[in-house]
PDB file of C-alpha atoms in Angstrom:
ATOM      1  CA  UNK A  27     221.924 202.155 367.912  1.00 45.00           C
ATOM      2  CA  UNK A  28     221.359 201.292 363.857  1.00 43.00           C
ATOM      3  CA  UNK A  29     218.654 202.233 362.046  1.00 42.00           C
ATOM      4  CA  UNK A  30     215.939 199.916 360.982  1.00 42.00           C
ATOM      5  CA  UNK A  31     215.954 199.527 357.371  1.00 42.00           C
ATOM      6  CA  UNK A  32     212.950 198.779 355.223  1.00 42.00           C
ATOM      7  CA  UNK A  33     212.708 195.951 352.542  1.00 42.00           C
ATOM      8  CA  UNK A  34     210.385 194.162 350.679  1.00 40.00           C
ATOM      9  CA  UNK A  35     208.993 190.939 351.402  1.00 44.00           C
ATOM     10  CA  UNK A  36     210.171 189.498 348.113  1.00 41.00           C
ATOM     11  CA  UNK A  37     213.864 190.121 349.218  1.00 41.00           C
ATOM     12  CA  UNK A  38     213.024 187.238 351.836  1.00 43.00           C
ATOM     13  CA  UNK A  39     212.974 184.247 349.272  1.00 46.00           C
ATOM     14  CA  UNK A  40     216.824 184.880 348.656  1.00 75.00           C
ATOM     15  CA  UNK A  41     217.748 184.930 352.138  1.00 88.00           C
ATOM     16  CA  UNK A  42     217.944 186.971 355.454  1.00 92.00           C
ATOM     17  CA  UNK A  43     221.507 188.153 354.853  1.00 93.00           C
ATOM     18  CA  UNK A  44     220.787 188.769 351.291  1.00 93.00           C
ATOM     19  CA  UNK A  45     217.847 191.167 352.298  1.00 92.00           C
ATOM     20  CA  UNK A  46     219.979 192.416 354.905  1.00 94.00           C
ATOM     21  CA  UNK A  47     222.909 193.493 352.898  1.00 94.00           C
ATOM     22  CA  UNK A  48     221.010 194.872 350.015  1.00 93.00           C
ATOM     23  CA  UNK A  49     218.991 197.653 352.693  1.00 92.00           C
ATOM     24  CA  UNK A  50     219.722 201.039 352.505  1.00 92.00           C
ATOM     25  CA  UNK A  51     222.317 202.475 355.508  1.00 92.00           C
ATOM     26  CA  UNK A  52     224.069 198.639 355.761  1.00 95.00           C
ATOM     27  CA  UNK A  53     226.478 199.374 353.099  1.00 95.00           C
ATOM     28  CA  UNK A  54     229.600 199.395 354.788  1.00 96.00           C
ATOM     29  CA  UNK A  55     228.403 195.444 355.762  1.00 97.00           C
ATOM     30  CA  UNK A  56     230.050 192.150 354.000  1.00 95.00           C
ATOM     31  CA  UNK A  57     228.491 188.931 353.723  1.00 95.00           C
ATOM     32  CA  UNK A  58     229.913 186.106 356.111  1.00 96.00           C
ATOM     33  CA  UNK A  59     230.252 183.097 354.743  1.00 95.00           C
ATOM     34  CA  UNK A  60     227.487 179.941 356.071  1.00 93.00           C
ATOM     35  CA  UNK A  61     230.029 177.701 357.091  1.00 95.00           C
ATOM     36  CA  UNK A  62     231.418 180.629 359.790  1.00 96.00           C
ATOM     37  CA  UNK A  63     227.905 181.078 360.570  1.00 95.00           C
ATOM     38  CA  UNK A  64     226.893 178.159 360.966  1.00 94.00           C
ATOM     39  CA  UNK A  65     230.397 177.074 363.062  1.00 93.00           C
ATOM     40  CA  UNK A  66     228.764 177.215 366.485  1.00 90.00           C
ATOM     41  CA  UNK A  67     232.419 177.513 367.669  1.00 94.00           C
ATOM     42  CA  UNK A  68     232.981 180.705 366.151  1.00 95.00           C
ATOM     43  CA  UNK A  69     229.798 182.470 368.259  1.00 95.00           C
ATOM     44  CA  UNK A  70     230.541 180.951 371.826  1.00 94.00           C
ATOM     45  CA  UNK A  71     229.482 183.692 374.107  1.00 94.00           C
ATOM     46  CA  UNK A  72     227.331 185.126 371.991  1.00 95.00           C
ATOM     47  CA  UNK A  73     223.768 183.520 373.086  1.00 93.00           C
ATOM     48  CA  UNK A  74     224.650 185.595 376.764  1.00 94.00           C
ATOM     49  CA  UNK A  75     224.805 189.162 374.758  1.00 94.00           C
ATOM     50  CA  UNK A  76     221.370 188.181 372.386  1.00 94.00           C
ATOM     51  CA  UNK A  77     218.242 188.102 373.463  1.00 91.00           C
ATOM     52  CA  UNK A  78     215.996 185.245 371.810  1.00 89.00           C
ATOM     53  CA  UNK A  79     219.272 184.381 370.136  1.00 93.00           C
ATOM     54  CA  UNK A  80     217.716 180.435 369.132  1.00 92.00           C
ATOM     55  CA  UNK A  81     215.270 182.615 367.026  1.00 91.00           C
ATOM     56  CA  UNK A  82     217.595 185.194 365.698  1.00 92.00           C
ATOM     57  CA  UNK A  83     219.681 183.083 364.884  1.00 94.00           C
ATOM     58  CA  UNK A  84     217.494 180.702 363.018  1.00 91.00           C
ATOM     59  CA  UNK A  85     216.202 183.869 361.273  1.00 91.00           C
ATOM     60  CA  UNK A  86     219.420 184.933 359.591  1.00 93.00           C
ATOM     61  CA  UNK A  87     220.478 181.301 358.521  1.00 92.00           C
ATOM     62  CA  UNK A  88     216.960 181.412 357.098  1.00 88.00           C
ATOM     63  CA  UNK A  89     215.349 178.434 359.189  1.00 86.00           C
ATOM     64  CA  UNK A  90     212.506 180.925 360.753  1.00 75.00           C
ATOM     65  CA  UNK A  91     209.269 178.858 360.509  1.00 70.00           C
ATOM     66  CA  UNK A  92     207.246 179.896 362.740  1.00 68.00           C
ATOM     67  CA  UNK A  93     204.864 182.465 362.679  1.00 72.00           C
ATOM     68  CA  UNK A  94     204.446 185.878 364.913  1.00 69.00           C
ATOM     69  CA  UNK A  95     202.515 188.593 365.552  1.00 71.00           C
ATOM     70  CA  UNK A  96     204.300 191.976 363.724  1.00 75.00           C
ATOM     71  CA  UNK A  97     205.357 193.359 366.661  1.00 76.00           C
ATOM     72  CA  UNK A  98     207.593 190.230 368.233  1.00 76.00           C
ATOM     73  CA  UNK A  99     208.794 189.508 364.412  1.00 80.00           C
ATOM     74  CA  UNK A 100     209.993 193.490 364.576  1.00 83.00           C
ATOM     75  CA  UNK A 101     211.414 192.609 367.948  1.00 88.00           C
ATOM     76  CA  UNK A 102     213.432 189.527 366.765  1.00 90.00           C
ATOM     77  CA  UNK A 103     214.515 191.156 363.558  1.00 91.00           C
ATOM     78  CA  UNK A 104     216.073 194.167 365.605  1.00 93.00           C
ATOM     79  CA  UNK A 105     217.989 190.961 367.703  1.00 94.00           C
ATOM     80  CA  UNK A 106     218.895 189.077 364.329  1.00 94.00           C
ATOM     81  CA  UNK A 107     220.629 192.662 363.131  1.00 96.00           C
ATOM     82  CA  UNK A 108     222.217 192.656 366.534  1.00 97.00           C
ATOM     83  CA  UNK A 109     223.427 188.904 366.295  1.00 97.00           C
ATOM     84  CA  UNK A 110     224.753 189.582 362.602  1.00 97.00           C
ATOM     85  CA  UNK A 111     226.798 192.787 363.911  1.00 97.00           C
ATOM     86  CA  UNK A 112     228.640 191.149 366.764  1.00 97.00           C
ATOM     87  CA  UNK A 113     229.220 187.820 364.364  1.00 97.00           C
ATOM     88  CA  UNK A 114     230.602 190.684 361.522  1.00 97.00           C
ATOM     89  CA  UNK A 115     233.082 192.414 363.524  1.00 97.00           C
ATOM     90  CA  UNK A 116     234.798 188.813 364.536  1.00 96.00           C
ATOM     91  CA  UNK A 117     234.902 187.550 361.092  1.00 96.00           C
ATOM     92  CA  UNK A 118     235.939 190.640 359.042  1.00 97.00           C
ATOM     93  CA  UNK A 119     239.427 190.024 360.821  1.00 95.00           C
ATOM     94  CA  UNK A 120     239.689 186.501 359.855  1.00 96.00           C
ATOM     95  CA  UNK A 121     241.377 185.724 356.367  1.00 95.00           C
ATOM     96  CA  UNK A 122     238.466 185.878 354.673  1.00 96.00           C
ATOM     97  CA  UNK A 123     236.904 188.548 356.257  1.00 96.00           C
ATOM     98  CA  UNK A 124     239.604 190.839 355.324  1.00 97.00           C
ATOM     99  CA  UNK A 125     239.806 189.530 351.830  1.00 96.00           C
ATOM    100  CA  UNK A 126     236.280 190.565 351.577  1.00 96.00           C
ATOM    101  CA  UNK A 127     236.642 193.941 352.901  1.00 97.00           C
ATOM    102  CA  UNK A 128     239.779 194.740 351.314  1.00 96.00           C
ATOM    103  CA  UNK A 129     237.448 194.554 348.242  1.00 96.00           C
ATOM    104  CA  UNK A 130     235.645 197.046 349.595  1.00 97.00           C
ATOM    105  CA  UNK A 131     238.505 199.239 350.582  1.00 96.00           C
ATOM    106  CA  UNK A 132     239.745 199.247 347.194  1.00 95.00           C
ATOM    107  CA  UNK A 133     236.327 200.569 345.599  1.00 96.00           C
ATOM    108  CA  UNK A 134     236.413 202.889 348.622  1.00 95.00           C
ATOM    109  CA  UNK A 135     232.876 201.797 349.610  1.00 96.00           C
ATOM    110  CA  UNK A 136     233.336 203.354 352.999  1.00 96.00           C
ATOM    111  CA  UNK A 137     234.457 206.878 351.285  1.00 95.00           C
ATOM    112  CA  UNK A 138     237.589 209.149 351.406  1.00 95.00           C
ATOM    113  CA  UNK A 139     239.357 210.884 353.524  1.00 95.00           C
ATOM    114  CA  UNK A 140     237.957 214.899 353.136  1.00 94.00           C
ATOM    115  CA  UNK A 141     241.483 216.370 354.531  1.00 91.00           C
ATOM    116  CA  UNK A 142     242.950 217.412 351.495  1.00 90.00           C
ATOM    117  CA  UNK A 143     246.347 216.741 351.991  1.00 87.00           C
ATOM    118  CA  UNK A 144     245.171 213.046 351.653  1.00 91.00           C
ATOM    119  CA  UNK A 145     244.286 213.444 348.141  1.00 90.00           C
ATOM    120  CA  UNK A 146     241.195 211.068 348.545  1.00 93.00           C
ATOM    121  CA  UNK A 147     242.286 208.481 350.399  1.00 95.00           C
ATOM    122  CA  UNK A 148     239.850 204.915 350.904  1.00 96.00           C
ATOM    123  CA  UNK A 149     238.381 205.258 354.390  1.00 97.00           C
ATOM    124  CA  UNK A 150     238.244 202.176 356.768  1.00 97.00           C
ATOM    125  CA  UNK A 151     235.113 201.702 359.400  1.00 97.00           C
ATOM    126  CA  UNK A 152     236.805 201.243 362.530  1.00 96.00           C
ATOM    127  CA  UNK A 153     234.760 200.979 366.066  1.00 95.00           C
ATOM    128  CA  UNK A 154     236.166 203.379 369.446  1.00 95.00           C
ATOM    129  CA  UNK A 155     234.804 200.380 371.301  1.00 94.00           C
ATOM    130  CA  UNK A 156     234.550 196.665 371.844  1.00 94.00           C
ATOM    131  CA  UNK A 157     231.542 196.940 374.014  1.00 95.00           C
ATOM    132  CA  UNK A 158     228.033 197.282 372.011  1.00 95.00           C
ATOM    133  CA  UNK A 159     225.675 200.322 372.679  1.00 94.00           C
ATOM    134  CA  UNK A 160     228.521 202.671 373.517  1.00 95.00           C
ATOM    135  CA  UNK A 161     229.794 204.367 370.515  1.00 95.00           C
ATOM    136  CA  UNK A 162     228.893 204.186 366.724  1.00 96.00           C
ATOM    137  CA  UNK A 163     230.960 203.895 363.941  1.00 97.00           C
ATOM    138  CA  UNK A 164     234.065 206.033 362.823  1.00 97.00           C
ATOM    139  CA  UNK A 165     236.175 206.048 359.928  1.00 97.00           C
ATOM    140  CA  UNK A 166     239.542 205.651 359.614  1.00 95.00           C
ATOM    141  CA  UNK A 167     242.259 206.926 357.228  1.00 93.00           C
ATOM    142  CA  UNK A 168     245.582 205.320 357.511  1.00 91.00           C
ATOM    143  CA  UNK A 169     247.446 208.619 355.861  1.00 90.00           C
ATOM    144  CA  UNK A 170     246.274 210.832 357.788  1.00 88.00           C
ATOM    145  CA  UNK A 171     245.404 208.669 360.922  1.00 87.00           C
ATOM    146  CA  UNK A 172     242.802 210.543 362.315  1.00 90.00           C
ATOM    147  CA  UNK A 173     238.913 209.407 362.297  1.00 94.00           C
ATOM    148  CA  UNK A 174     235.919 210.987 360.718  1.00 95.00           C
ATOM    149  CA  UNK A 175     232.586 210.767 361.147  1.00 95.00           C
ATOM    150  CA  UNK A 176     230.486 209.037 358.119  1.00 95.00           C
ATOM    151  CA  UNK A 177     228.256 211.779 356.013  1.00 92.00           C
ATOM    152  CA  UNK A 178     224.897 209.993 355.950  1.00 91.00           C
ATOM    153  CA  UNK A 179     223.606 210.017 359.124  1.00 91.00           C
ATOM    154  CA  UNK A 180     222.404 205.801 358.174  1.00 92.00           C
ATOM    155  CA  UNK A 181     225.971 205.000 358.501  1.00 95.00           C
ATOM    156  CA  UNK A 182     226.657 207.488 361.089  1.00 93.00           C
ATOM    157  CA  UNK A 183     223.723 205.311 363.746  1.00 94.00           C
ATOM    158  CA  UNK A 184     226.037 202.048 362.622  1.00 96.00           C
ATOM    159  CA  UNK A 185     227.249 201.010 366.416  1.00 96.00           C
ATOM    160  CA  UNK A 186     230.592 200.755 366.299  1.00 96.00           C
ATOM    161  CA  UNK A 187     231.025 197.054 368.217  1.00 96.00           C
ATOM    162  CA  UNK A 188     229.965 195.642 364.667  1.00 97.00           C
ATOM    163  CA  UNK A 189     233.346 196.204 363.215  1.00 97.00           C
ATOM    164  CA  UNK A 190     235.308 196.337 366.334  1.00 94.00           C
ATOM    165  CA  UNK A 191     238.557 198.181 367.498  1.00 94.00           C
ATOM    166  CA  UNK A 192     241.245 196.178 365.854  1.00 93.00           C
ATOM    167  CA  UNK A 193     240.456 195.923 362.027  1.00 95.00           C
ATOM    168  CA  UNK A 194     241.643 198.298 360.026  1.00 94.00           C
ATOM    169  CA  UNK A 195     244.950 197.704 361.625  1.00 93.00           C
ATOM    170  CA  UNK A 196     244.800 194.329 361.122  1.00 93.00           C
ATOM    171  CA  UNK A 197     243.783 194.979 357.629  1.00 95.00           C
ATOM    172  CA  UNK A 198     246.940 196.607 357.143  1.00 93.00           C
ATOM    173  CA  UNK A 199     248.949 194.045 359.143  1.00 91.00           C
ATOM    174  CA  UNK A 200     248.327 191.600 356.564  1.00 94.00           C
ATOM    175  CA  UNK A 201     248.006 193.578 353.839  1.00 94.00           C
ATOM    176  CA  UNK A 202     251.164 195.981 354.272  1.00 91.00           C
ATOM    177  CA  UNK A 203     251.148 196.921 350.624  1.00 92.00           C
ATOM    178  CA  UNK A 204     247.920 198.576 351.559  1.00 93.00           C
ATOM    179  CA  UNK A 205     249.831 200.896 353.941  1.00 90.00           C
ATOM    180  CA  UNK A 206     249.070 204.454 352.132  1.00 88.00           C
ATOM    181  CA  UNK A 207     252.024 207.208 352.571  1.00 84.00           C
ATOM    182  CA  UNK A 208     252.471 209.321 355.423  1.00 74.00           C
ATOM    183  CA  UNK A 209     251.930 213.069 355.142  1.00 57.00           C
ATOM    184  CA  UNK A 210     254.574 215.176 355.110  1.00 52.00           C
ATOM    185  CA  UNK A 211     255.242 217.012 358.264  1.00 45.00           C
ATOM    186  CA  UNK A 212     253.987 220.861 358.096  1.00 41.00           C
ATOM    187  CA  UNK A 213     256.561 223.566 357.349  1.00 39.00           C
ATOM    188  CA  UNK A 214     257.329 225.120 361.132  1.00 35.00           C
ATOM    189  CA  UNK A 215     260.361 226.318 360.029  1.00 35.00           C
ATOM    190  CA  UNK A 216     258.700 230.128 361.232  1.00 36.00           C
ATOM    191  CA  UNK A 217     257.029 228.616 364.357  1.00 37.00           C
ATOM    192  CA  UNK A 218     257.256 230.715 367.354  1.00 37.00           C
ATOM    193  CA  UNK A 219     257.039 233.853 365.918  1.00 36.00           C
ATOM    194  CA  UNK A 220     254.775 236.309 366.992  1.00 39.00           C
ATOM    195  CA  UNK A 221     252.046 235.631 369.235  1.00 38.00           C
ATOM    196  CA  UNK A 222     250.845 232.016 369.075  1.00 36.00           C
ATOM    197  CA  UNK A 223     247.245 231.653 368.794  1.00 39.00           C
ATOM    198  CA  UNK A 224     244.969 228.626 368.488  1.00 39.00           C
ATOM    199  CA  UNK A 225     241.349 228.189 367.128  1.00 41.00           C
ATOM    200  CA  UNK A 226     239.086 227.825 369.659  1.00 40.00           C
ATOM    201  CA  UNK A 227     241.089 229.009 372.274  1.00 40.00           C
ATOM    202  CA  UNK A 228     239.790 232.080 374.261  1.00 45.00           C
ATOM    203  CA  UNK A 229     240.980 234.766 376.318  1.00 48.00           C
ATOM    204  CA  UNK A 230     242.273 233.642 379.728  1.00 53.00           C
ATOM    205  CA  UNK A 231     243.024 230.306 377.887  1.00 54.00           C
ATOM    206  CA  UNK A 232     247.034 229.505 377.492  1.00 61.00           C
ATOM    207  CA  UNK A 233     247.477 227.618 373.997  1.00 56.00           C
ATOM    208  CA  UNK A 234     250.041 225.235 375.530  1.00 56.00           C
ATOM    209  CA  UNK A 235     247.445 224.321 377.754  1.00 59.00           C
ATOM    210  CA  UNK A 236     244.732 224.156 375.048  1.00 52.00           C
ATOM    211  CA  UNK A 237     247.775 221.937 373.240  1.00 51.00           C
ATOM    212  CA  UNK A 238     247.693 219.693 375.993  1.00 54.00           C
ATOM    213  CA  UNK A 239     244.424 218.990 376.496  1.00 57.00           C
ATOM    214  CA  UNK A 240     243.977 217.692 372.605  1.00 55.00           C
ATOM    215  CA  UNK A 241     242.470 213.836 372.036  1.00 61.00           C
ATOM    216  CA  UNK A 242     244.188 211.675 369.798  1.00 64.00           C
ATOM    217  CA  UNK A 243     243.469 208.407 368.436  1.00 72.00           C
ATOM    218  CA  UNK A 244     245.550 205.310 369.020  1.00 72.00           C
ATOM    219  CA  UNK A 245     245.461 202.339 366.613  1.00 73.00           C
ATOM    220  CA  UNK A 246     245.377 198.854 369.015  1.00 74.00           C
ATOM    221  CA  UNK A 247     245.076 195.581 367.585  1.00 77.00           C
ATOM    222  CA  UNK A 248     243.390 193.186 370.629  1.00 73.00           C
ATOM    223  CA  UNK A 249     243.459 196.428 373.175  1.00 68.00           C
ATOM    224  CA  UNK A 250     247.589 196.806 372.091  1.00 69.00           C
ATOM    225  CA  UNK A 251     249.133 199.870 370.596  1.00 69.00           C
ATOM    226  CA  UNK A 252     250.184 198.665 366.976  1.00 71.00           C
ATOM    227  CA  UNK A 253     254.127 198.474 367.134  1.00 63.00           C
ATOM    228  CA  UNK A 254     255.339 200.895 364.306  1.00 62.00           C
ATOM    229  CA  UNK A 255     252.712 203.319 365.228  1.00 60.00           C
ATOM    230  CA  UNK A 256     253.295 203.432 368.956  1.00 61.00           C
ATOM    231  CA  UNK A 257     257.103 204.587 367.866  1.00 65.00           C
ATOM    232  CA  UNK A 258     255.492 206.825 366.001  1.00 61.00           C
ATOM    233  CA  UNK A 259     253.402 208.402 368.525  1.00 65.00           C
ATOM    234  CA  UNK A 260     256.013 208.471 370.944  1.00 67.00           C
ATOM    235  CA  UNK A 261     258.446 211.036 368.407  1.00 63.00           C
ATOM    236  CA  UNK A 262     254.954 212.869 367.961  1.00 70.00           C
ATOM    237  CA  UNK A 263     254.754 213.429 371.439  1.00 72.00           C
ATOM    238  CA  UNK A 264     258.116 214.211 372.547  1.00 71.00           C
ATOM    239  CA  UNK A 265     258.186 216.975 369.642  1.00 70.00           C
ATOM    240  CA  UNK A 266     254.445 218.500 370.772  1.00 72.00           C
ATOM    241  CA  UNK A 267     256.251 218.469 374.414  1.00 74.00           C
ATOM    242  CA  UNK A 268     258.978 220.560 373.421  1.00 78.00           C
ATOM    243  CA  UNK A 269     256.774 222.771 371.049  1.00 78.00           C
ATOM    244  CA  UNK A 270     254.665 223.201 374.471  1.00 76.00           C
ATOM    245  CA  UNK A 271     257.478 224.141 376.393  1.00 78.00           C
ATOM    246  CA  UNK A 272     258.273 226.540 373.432  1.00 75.00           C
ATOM    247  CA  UNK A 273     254.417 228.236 373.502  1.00 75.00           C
ATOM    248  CA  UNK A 274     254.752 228.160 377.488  1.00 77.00           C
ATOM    249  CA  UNK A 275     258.061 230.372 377.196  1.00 76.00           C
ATOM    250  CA  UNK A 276     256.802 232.668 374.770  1.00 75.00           C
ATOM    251  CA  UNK A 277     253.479 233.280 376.757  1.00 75.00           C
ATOM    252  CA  UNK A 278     255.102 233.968 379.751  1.00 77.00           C
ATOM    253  CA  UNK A 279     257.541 236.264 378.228  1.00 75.00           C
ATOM    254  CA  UNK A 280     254.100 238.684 377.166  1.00 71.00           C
TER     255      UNK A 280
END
């Protein structure tokens, strides 16, 4: 789903990761630490999701000896990004994986939030999906709480599974200070008056109905709705309810 990015051959007597890291489009990427790495313990299950994973993962510990035609060592190296990814999204929500990217948050390194009312808010990469190959990366601002799609289309082809569902809520779980404030609810002290219209709604097209039918994303940490937020959602959608009721009224009343 990523891009391949291009180096040169000189970045290889540093190291794999190094080279890896220091491509263009793998920004939003931290460096693991060896010892997790190497900590067989900490990939069990991995070596049934990656093909040739021996040799990918002997190329990005940098113990890659042997030699190959271009074509398998293009092979392996799309594998080796692979095996890095789904090693990534488990360690950035270990301590020092969130350490790490909290760095990163802080020099918003993922960008800001381009809602206005946000005032630049530090974006977090966030995936929609556990599973690899289904969805790429989105970002997520925790004032705002909606996602947005990265503006270089590098980042944009970043699959999602390499950062995972759960961490930017677990960033904030142990980071709490972090938490940025909430924006303040709009004005709807004239709501209901006059014909209600919605964008994107056509004729023959109720807006309560159009109301209904809008997505919304829920924070989970491990597949579970983070507590505070859940009660959050749960006011949001009680008051949408009643201000669908309120639209259903009013069009039946035209």
């Amino acid at each position: 789903m990523d891009e391949l990015s291009t180096g040169s051959d000189s970045a290889y007597s540093n190291s794999w990761i190094s080279w890896f890291l220091s491509s263009k489009g793998n920004e939003y990427f931290c460096e693991i630490d060896d010892d997790y790495i190497l900590d067989r313990f900490n990939l069990t299950g991995l070596n049934t999701e990656v093909q040739n994973y021996s040799q990918a993962f002997d190329l990005i510990t940098d113990n890659f000896d042997e030699e190959f035609p271009e074509e398998v060592r293009a092979s392996l190296e799309v594998q080796a990004r692979f095996l890095y990814g789904l090693i990534h999204a488990r360690w950035i929500i270990t301590s020092r994986g969130l350490a790490k990217m909290l760095e990163k948050y802080k020099k918003a390194d993922f960008g800001r939030c381009p809602r206005v009312l946000c005032q630049q808010q530090p974006l977090l990469p966030v995936g929609l999906t556990d599973v690899p190959y289904e969805k790429s990366v989105k970002l997520y601002c925790g004032r705002c709480e909606d996602l947005y799609s990265p503006k270089s289309s590098r980042h944009g082809s970043i699959d999602g599974a390499y950062f995972g569902t759960s961490f930017p809520h677990m960033l904030f779980l142990v980071y709490p200070h972090m938490i940025p404030p909430k924006v303040g609810p709009p004005d709807v002290a004239g709501a209901g008056r006059g014909r209600p219209e919605a964008e994107g709604v056509g004729e023959g097209v109720s807006t309560a109905a159009a109301a209904l039918k809008a997505e919304r994303y829920r924070p989970r940490i491990f597949g579970f709705q983070v507590h505070e937020i859940a009660k959050l959602q749960r006011w949001q959608e009680a008051h949408r309810d009643r201000q669908v009721a309120h639209l259903e009224a009013l069009e039946q009343e035209q």
